[in-house]
Coordinates of C-alpha atoms in Angstrom, one line a residue:
Chain A
X19 CA -1.2 20.7 -9.5
X20 CA 0.3 17.6 -11.1
X21 CA 1.1 18.2 -14.8
X22 CA -0.7 15.6 -17.1
X23 CA 2.7 14.9 -18.7
X24 CA 4.0 13.4 -15.4
X25 CA 4.8 9.7 -15.9
X26 CA 2.9 8.9 -12.8
X27 CA 0.0 11.3 -13.4
X28 CA -2.8 8.7 -13.2
X29 CA -1.4 7.1 -10.1
X30 CA -0.8 10.4 -8.4
X31 CA -4.3 11.7 -9.3
X32 CA -5.9 8.6 -7.7
X33 CA -3.8 9.1 -4.6
X34 CA -4.9 12.7 -4.5
X35 CA -8.6 11.7 -4.7
X36 CA -8.1 9.3 -1.8
X37 CA -6.4 11.9 0.3
X38 CA -9.2 14.3 -0.4
X39 CA -11.7 11.6 0.7
X40 CA -9.8 11.3 4.0
X41 CA -9.8 15.1 4.5
X42 CA -13.6 15.0 3.9
X43 CA -14.0 12.2 6.3
X44 CA -15.5 9.5 4.2
X45 CA -12.3 7.5 3.4
X46 CA -10.8 5.9 6.5
X47 CA -7.1 5.9 7.2
X48 CA -7.2 2.2 6.4
X49 CA -8.4 3.2 3.0
X50 CA -5.1 4.9 2.4
X51 CA -3.3 1.7 3.2
X52 CA -5.5 -0.2 0.8
X53 CA -4.7 2.4 -1.9
X54 CA -1.0 1.9 -1.2
X55 CA -1.3 -1.9 -1.5
X56 CA -3.2 -1.4 -4.8
X57 CA -0.5 0.9 -6.1
X58 CA 2.1 -1.8 -5.5
X59 CA 0.0 -4.5 -7.2
X60 CA -0.9 -2.2 -10.1
X61 CA 2.8 -1.5 -10.6
X62 CA 3.4 -5.2 -10.8
X63 CA 0.9 -5.7 -13.6
X64 CA 2.4 -2.8 -15.5
X65 CA -0.4 -0.3 -14.7
X66 CA -2.5 -1.4 -17.7
X67 CA -5.4 -3.6 -18.3
X68 CA -3.8 -7.0 -19.1
X69 CA -5.3 -9.5 -21.5
X70 CA -6.8 -11.7 -18.8
X71 CA -8.3 -8.7 -17.1
X72 CA -9.9 -7.6 -20.3
X73 CA -11.4 -11.0 -20.8
X74 CA -12.6 -11.1 -17.2
X75 CA -14.2 -7.7 -17.6
X76 CA -16.0 -8.9 -20.8
X77 CA -17.1 -12.2 -19.0
X78 CA -18.4 -10.2 -16.0
X79 CA -20.4 -7.8 -18.1
X80 CA -21.8 -10.7 -20.2
X81 CA -22.9 -12.5 -17.1
X82 CA -24.2 -9.5 -15.2
X83 CA -26.2 -8.3 -18.2
X84 CA -28.4 -11.4 -18.1
X85 CA -28.8 -11.6 -14.4
X86 CA -32.1 -10.4 -12.9
X87 CA -31.0 -8.5 -9.8
X88 CA -27.5 -7.1 -9.7
X89 CA -26.0 -4.7 -7.1
X90 CA -22.8 -2.7 -7.3
X91 CA -21.4 -2.4 -3.8
X92 CA -19.6 0.9 -3.1
X93 CA -17.2 1.7 -0.3
X94 CA -15.3 4.9 0.6
X95 CA -12.4 4.4 -1.7
X96 CA -14.7 3.7 -4.7
X97 CA -16.7 6.8 -3.9
X98 CA -13.4 8.8 -3.9
X99 CA -12.0 7.3 -7.1
X100 CA -14.8 6.8 -9.6
X101 CA -18.4 7.6 -8.5
X102 CA -19.4 8.6 -12.1
X103 CA -18.2 5.4 -13.5
X104 CA -20.2 3.4 -10.9
X105 CA -23.3 5.3 -11.8
X106 CA -22.8 4.9 -15.5
X107 CA -22.1 1.1 -15.2
X108 CA -25.2 0.7 -13.0
X109 CA -27.3 2.3 -15.7
X110 CA -25.7 0.2 -18.5
X111 CA -26.3 -3.0 -16.5
X112 CA -29.6 -1.9 -15.0
X113 CA -28.1 -2.6 -11.6
X114 CA -28.6 -1.1 -8.2
X115 CA -26.0 0.8 -6.2
X116 CA -25.5 0.0 -2.5
X117 CA -23.2 1.6 0.0
X118 CA -21.4 -1.0 2.1
X119 CA -18.8 0.2 4.6
X120 CA -16.3 -1.8 6.6
X121 CA -16.0 1.0 9.2
X122 CA -19.6 2.2 9.1
X123 CA -20.7 5.5 10.5
X124 CA -23.9 7.4 9.7
X125 CA -21.8 10.4 8.6
X126 CA -19.6 8.4 6.2
X127 CA -22.7 6.8 4.7
X128 CA -24.4 10.1 4.2
X129 CA -21.4 11.7 2.6
X130 CA -21.0 8.8 0.2
X131 CA -24.7 8.8 -0.7
X132 CA -24.3 12.5 -1.5
X133 CA -21.3 11.9 -3.8
X134 CA -23.2 9.1 -5.6
X135 CA -26.3 11.3 -6.1
X136 CA -24.1 14.1 -7.3
X137 CA -22.6 11.7 -9.8
X138 CA -26.0 10.9 -11.2
X139 CA -27.4 8.1 -9.1
X140 CA -31.2 8.2 -8.8
X141 CA -31.5 5.8 -5.9
X142 CA -28.8 4.6 -3.5
X143 CA -29.4 1.5 -1.4
X144 CA -27.9 0.8 2.0
X145 CA -28.8 4.1 3.6
X146 CA -31.9 3.1 5.5
X147 CA -32.8 0.1 7.7
X148 CA -30.6 -2.9 7.2
X149 CA -30.6 -6.7 7.7
X150 CA -27.8 -9.0 8.8
X151 CA -25.6 -11.1 6.5
X152 CA -25.3 -14.5 8.2
X153 CA -21.9 -15.2 9.7
X154 CA -20.4 -11.7 9.3
X155 CA -20.2 -9.7 12.5
X156 CA -22.7 -7.0 13.0
X157 CA -20.6 -3.8 12.3
X158 CA -19.8 -4.7 8.7
X159 CA -22.4 -7.3 7.9
X160 CA -25.5 -5.0 7.5
X161 CA -27.0 -4.8 4.1
X162 CA -30.2 -3.5 2.4
X163 CA -33.0 -6.0 2.2
X164 CA -34.0 -4.7 -1.2
X165 CA -30.3 -4.4 -2.3
X166 CA -27.5 -6.9 -1.6
X167 CA -29.7 -9.1 0.6
X168 CA -32.0 -10.1 -2.2
X169 CA -29.5 -9.7 -5.1
X170 CA -28.6 -12.5 -7.4
X171 CA -25.2 -11.0 -8.2
X172 CA -23.0 -8.5 -6.5
X173 CA -20.1 -6.5 -7.9
X174 CA -17.5 -5.8 -5.2
X175 CA -14.4 -3.7 -5.5
X176 CA -11.5 -3.4 -3.1
X177 CA -13.5 -5.8 -0.9
X178 CA -12.6 -7.5 2.4
X179 CA -12.2 -11.3 2.2
X180 CA -14.6 -12.1 5.0
X181 CA -17.3 -10.2 3.3
X182 CA -16.8 -11.8 -0.1
X183 CA -16.9 -15.2 1.5
X184 CA -20.1 -14.3 3.4
X185 CA -21.7 -13.1 0.1
X186 CA -20.7 -16.4 -1.6
X187 CA -22.2 -18.3 1.4
X188 CA -25.5 -16.5 0.8
X189 CA -25.5 -17.9 -2.7
X190 CA -24.6 -14.7 -4.5
X191 CA -22.8 -14.6 -7.8
X192 CA -19.8 -12.4 -6.9
X193 CA -17.8 -10.4 -9.4
X194 CA -14.7 -8.8 -7.8
X195 CA -12.3 -6.2 -9.0
X196 CA -9.1 -6.6 -7.0
X197 CA -5.5 -5.7 -8.0
X198 CA -4.2 -8.4 -5.6
X199 CA -4.7 -11.7 -7.4
X200 CA -3.8 -13.5 -4.1
X201 CA -6.4 -11.9 -1.9
X202 CA -9.2 -14.0 -0.5
X203 CA -11.6 -11.9 -2.4
X204 CA -9.8 -12.6 -5.7
X205 CA -9.6 -16.3 -4.8
X206 CA -13.2 -16.6 -3.8
X207 CA -15.1 -14.6 -6.4
X208 CA -16.9 -16.2 -9.3
X209 CA -15.3 -13.8 -11.7
X210 CA -12.1 -12.0 -10.6
X211 CA -10.9 -8.9 -12.5
X212 CA -7.3 -8.1 -11.6
X213 CA -7.3 -4.5 -12.7
X214 CA -7.4 -1.0 -11.3
X215 CA -11.1 0.1 -10.9
X216 CA -10.4 3.3 -12.7
X217 CA -9.4 1.4 -15.8
X218 CA -11.9 -1.5 -15.3
X219 CA -15.1 0.4 -14.9
X220 CA -14.8 2.5 -18.1
X221 CA -14.1 -0.7 -20.1
X222 CA -17.0 -2.5 -18.5
X223 CA -19.3 0.4 -19.4
X224 CA -18.2 0.1 -23.0
X225 CA -18.7 -3.6 -23.1
X226 CA -22.2 -3.2 -21.5
X227 CA -23.2 -0.5 -23.9
X228 CA -21.9 -2.3 -27.0
X229 CA -23.1 -5.7 -25.8
X230 CA -20.7 -8.6 -25.5
X231 CA -20.6 -12.4 -25.0
X232 CA -17.9 -14.8 -23.7
X233 CA -18.2 -18.5 -23.7
X234 CA -16.3 -21.0 -21.5
X235 CA -14.7 -18.5 -19.2
X236 CA -12.6 -20.3 -16.6
X237 CA -11.9 -18.0 -13.6
X238 CA -9.2 -20.1 -12.1
X239 CA -7.3 -20.3 -15.4
X240 CA -7.8 -16.6 -15.9
X241 CA -6.6 -15.8 -12.4
X242 CA -3.4 -17.8 -13.0
X243 CA -2.9 -15.9 -16.2
X244 CA -3.2 -12.6 -14.3
X245 CA -0.5 -13.8 -11.9
X246 CA 1.6 -14.7 -15.0
X247 CA 1.4 -11.0 -16.0
X248 CA 3.3 -10.1 -12.9
X249 CA 6.0 -12.4 -14.0
X250 CA 6.3 -10.5 -17.3
X251 CA 6.6 -7.2 -15.5
X252 CA 9.3 -8.6 -13.2
X253 CA 11.2 -10.0 -16.2
X254 CA 11.2 -13.4 -14.5
Chain B
X17 CA -7.0 -5.9 20.5
X18 CA -5.6 -8.2 17.9
X19 CA -4.8 -11.7 19.3
X20 CA -1.2 -12.8 18.9
X21 CA -2.4 -16.0 17.3
X22 CA -3.9 -14.1 14.3
X23 CA -2.1 -15.2 11.1
X24 CA -1.6 -11.5 10.2
X25 CA -0.7 -10.3 13.7
X26 CA 2.7 -8.8 12.8
X27 CA 1.3 -7.0 9.8
X28 CA -1.8 -5.7 11.6
X29 CA 0.3 -4.5 14.5
X30 CA 2.5 -2.5 12.1
X31 CA -0.6 -1.0 10.5
X32 CA -1.9 -0.1 14.0
X33 CA 1.3 1.7 14.9
X34 CA 1.2 3.7 11.6
X35 CA -2.5 4.6 12.3
X36 CA -1.6 5.7 15.8
X37 CA 1.2 7.9 14.3
X38 CA -1.4 9.5 12.0
X39 CA -3.7 10.2 14.9
X40 CA -0.8 11.7 16.8
X41 CA 0.1 13.9 13.8
X42 CA 3.6 12.8 13.0
X43 CA 2.8 10.3 10.3
X44 CA 1.4 11.9 7.2
X45 CA -1.5 10.4 5.2
X46 CA 1.0 9.6 2.5
X47 CA 2.9 7.6 5.1
X48 CA -0.2 5.3 5.2
X49 CA 0.0 4.8 1.4
X50 CA 3.7 3.9 1.8
X51 CA 2.8 1.4 4.5
X52 CA 0.2 -0.2 2.1
X53 CA 2.8 -0.4 -0.7
X54 CA 5.2 -2.0 1.8
X55 CA 2.5 -4.5 2.9
X56 CA 2.1 -5.6 -0.7
X57 CA 5.8 -6.1 -1.4
X58 CA 6.3 -7.8 2.0
X59 CA 3.6 -10.2 1.0
X60 CA 5.4 -10.9 -2.2
X61 CA 8.6 -11.9 -0.5
X62 CA 6.7 -14.1 1.9
X63 CA 6.8 -11.8 5.0
X64 CA 10.2 -13.2 6.0
X65 CA 13.8 -12.2 5.8
X66 CA 14.9 -13.9 2.6
X67 CA 18.5 -15.2 2.1
X68 CA 19.6 -12.3 0.0
X69 CA 18.1 -9.9 2.5
X70 CA 20.0 -11.6 5.3
X71 CA 23.2 -11.3 3.3
X72 CA 22.6 -7.6 2.6
X73 CA 22.0 -7.0 6.3
X74 CA 25.2 -8.6 7.2
X75 CA 27.1 -6.8 4.4
X76 CA 25.6 -3.4 5.5
X77 CA 26.6 -4.0 9.2
X78 CA 30.1 -5.1 8.3
X79 CA 30.5 -1.9 6.1
X80 CA 28.9 0.5 8.5
X81 CA 30.9 -0.8 11.5
X82 CA 34.2 0.3 9.9
X83 CA 33.0 3.6 8.6
X84 CA 33.9 6.7 10.5
X85 CA 30.7 8.8 10.5
X86 CA 27.5 7.0 10.0
X87 CA 24.0 8.5 10.3
X88 CA 20.7 6.7 10.5
X89 CA 18.0 8.8 8.9
X90 CA 14.5 8.6 10.5
X91 CA 11.1 9.6 9.1
X92 CA 7.6 9.5 10.6
X93 CA 6.9 5.9 9.6
X94 CA 10.1 4.6 11.2
X95 CA 9.4 6.6 14.3
X96 CA 6.0 4.9 14.5
X97 CA 7.2 1.4 13.7
X98 CA 10.5 0.8 15.5
X99 CA 12.1 3.7 17.4
X100 CA 13.7 1.4 20.0
X101 CA 15.4 -0.6 17.2
X102 CA 16.8 2.5 15.6
X103 CA 18.3 3.6 18.9
X104 CA 19.8 0.2 19.7
X105 CA 21.3 -0.1 16.2
X106 CA 22.7 3.4 16.4
X107 CA 24.4 2.4 19.7
X108 CA 25.7 -0.9 18.3
X109 CA 27.1 0.9 15.2
X110 CA 28.2 4.0 17.1
X111 CA 26.1 6.0 14.6
X112 CA 24.1 9.2 14.8
X113 CA 20.4 9.5 14.5
X114 CA 18.9 12.3 12.3
X115 CA 15.3 13.2 11.7
X116 CA 14.6 13.8 8.0
X117 CA 11.1 14.4 6.8
X118 CA 9.6 14.7 3.4
X119 CA 6.7 16.8 4.6
X120 CA 8.5 18.7 7.3
X121 CA 6.8 20.7 10.0
X122 CA 8.3 21.9 13.2
X123 CA 5.6 20.0 15.1
X124 CA 6.2 16.7 13.4
X125 CA 10.0 17.1 14.0
X126 CA 9.4 17.8 17.7
X127 CA 7.1 14.8 18.1
X128 CA 9.5 12.4 16.4
X129 CA 12.4 13.8 18.5
X130 CA 10.4 13.1 21.6
X131 CA 9.7 9.5 20.5
X132 CA 13.3 8.8 19.8
X133 CA 14.5 10.3 23.1
X134 CA 11.8 8.2 24.9
X135 CA 13.2 5.2 23.1
X136 CA 16.6 5.9 24.6
X137 CA 18.4 8.3 22.1
X138 CA 20.8 10.6 23.8
X139 CA 21.2 13.0 20.9
X140 CA 18.9 13.5 17.9
X141 CA 20.3 15.4 14.9
X142 CA 18.2 17.4 12.4
X143 CA 16.2 19.4 15.0
X144 CA 18.2 22.6 14.9
X145 CA 19.6 24.8 12.1
X146 CA 20.0 23.0 8.8
X147 CA 22.0 23.2 5.6
X148 CA 20.8 22.5 2.0
X149 CA 21.5 19.2 0.1
X150 CA 22.6 20.3 -3.4
X151 CA 20.0 19.6 -6.1
X152 CA 17.1 18.7 -3.8
X153 CA 14.4 21.3 -3.4
X154 CA 14.4 23.2 -0.1
X155 CA 11.4 21.7 1.7
X156 CA 12.8 18.2 1.9
X157 CA 16.5 18.8 1.2
X158 CA 17.5 20.3 4.6
X159 CA 20.0 18.3 6.7
X160 CA 22.0 18.7 9.8
X161 CA 25.6 20.0 9.2
X162 CA 26.9 17.8 11.9
X163 CA 24.7 14.9 10.9
X164 CA 23.9 13.8 7.3
X165 CA 25.7 16.7 5.7
X166 CA 29.1 15.6 7.0
X167 CA 28.4 11.8 7.2
X168 CA 30.4 9.2 5.2
X169 CA 27.5 6.8 5.2
X170 CA 23.7 7.1 5.7
X171 CA 21.2 4.4 6.4
X172 CA 17.9 5.3 4.9
X173 CA 14.6 3.4 5.3
X174 CA 11.4 3.9 3.4
X175 CA 13.1 6.7 1.5
X176 CA 12.1 8.8 -1.4
X177 CA 14.1 8.2 -4.6
X178 CA 15.1 11.8 -5.2
X179 CA 16.6 12.0 -1.8
X180 CA 18.6 8.8 -2.2
X181 CA 20.0 10.1 -5.5
X182 CA 20.9 13.4 -3.9
X183 CA 22.7 11.7 -1.1
X184 CA 24.6 9.5 -3.5
X185 CA 25.5 12.6 -5.5
X186 CA 27.0 14.1 -2.3
X187 CA 29.3 11.1 -2.2
X188 CA 27.7 9.3 0.7
X189 CA 27.7 5.6 1.0
X190 CA 24.0 4.7 1.1
X191 CA 22.5 1.7 2.7
X192 CA 18.7 1.4 2.1
X193 CA 16.1 -0.8 3.6
X194 CA 13.2 -0.9 1.1
X195 CA 10.6 -3.6 0.5
X196 CA 10.2 -2.6 -3.1
X197 CA 13.3 -3.9 -5.0
X198 CA 12.3 -1.8 -8.1
X199 CA 12.2 1.5 -6.4
X200 CA 14.7 4.2 -7.3
X201 CA 16.1 4.0 -3.8
X202 CA 16.6 0.2 -4.0
X203 CA 18.2 0.6 -7.4
X204 CA 20.5 3.5 -6.4
X205 CA 21.8 2.5 -2.9
X206 CA 25.2 1.0 -2.4
X207 CA 23.7 -1.8 -0.3
X208 CA 20.0 -2.5 -0.7
X209 CA 18.2 -4.6 2.0
X210 CA 14.8 -5.8 0.6
X211 CA 13.2 -6.5 3.9
X212 CA 10.7 -5.1 6.4
X213 CA 12.4 -2.7 8.7
X214 CA 10.8 -4.4 11.7
X215 CA 12.6 -7.6 10.8
X216 CA 15.8 -6.0 9.4
X217 CA 16.8 -3.8 12.3
X218 CA 16.7 -6.5 15.0
X219 CA 18.9 -8.7 12.8
X220 CA 21.3 -5.9 12.1
X221 CA 21.6 -5.2 15.8
X222 CA 22.5 -8.8 16.4
X223 CA 25.1 -8.8 13.6
X224 CA 26.5 -5.5 14.9
X225 CA 26.8 -6.8 18.5
X226 CA 28.2 -10.2 17.5
X227 CA 30.5 -8.7 14.8
X228 CA 30.4 -10.0 11.2
X229 CA 32.2 -9.8 8.0
X230 CA 31.2 -10.3 4.4
X231 CA 33.6 -10.4 1.4
X232 CA 32.8 -9.8 -2.2
X233 CA 29.2 -8.5 -1.7
X234 CA 27.7 -7.6 -5.1
X235 CA 24.6 -5.4 -4.6
X236 CA 23.3 -5.8 -8.2
X237 CA 23.5 -9.6 -8.0
X238 CA 21.9 -9.6 -4.5
X239 CA 19.1 -7.3 -5.7
X240 CA 18.3 -9.6 -8.6
X241 CA 18.2 -12.5 -6.1
X242 CA 15.7 -10.5 -4.0
X243 CA 13.5 -10.1 -7.0
X244 CA 13.9 -13.9 -7.6
X245 CA 12.4 -14.5 -4.1
X246 CA 9.2 -12.9 -5.4
X247 CA 9.1 -15.5 -8.1
X248 CA 9.2 -18.2 -5.5
X249 CA 6.3 -16.7 -3.6
X250 CA 4.3 -16.4 -6.8
X251 CA 5.0 -20.0 -7.6
X252 CA 6.3 -18.9 -11.0

């Protein structure tokens, strides 16, 4: 049991959740490596929602609120870290939830669907028949026809660069939450939120419930400012 | 099979070795998180041996070459990543090799000893009776009386901050290889090498075999320069 007073309580709790997910078989070992990379980048932005991240979260919610068909894509790490937040944000944005796994197995899919339903999801996409995303190899390029395939916008979190590029090539509006501002996903998305998902989602729920608007959001400028936040942490 | 031409070949091969170690049971899930953190920091220094790292490697070899009783401390990740390099460096420095595990089990210890012997180690310390390092709780503070306990200098890699501090408190000269220049280990060691172990060890072997000397090495200054290298990568 980690005491709440521990200076690294939040970070250790996240790690614990990921480890539990590995034990239960729905987080892959590679998901642990992703968590470690995330920890390092989170450290570098000071483990807080920076000003540019806050603005990107607001811009993302403002945009997704007015789009017709929005899907939140969920992988193993997200199911381990914050399934309730995913469900709450989906409700606030009137969005769908779809399971999309890099290392897909029927069993992982079923476990994650169960977690999402337990967290309050009424319907989970991506658990039945699937169609192929163009130019993305078969194992990881399968999506739900009624979910991501038809969507206007997709929110991806801790996503692989190839997939983000394939979604963009399909003409989707992509919002990405990624702690690494240099990743292909971060560089490719229409709106990039450089923040920890466990901080970003609760803020986005709040913005969606209260309503918000942002004008003239410039993702490239914002991304540069996120990189600038690392500079502050490093005392450079 | 990852093609050698892949731009991330080296990084993916390291990840693959760590994953194999997890499958074989001697790398812990937490070792995967450590690998992920390392990947992020390696990315930030440009996945190369920087000038300050090169100097720290030279200074470490020059110092360890003239010390009487040197021990190279090995954990699960090191056993997975570069056991042959550990053995070769130990021979070049006339140093001992000791297994020292954060999450110790008899089985992990035995597997790692086997790997090191297969890599050419004649004797592996830390596999028999152990003594307690002062002020470090029992599970992770056990060391070999003839190894780390009596050593003048210890080379630690991917080490936990508490342990590094405990070794320092015992009066050891500590050389650390750590990709995170902000870690307690990096900040506490006498000589800190901010480099990937898979690049650092081969260079150190070369320096040890050729012979080298460094005068007036200032670890604090060098560590600041290592942090400065991140600034270059970030284009700040």
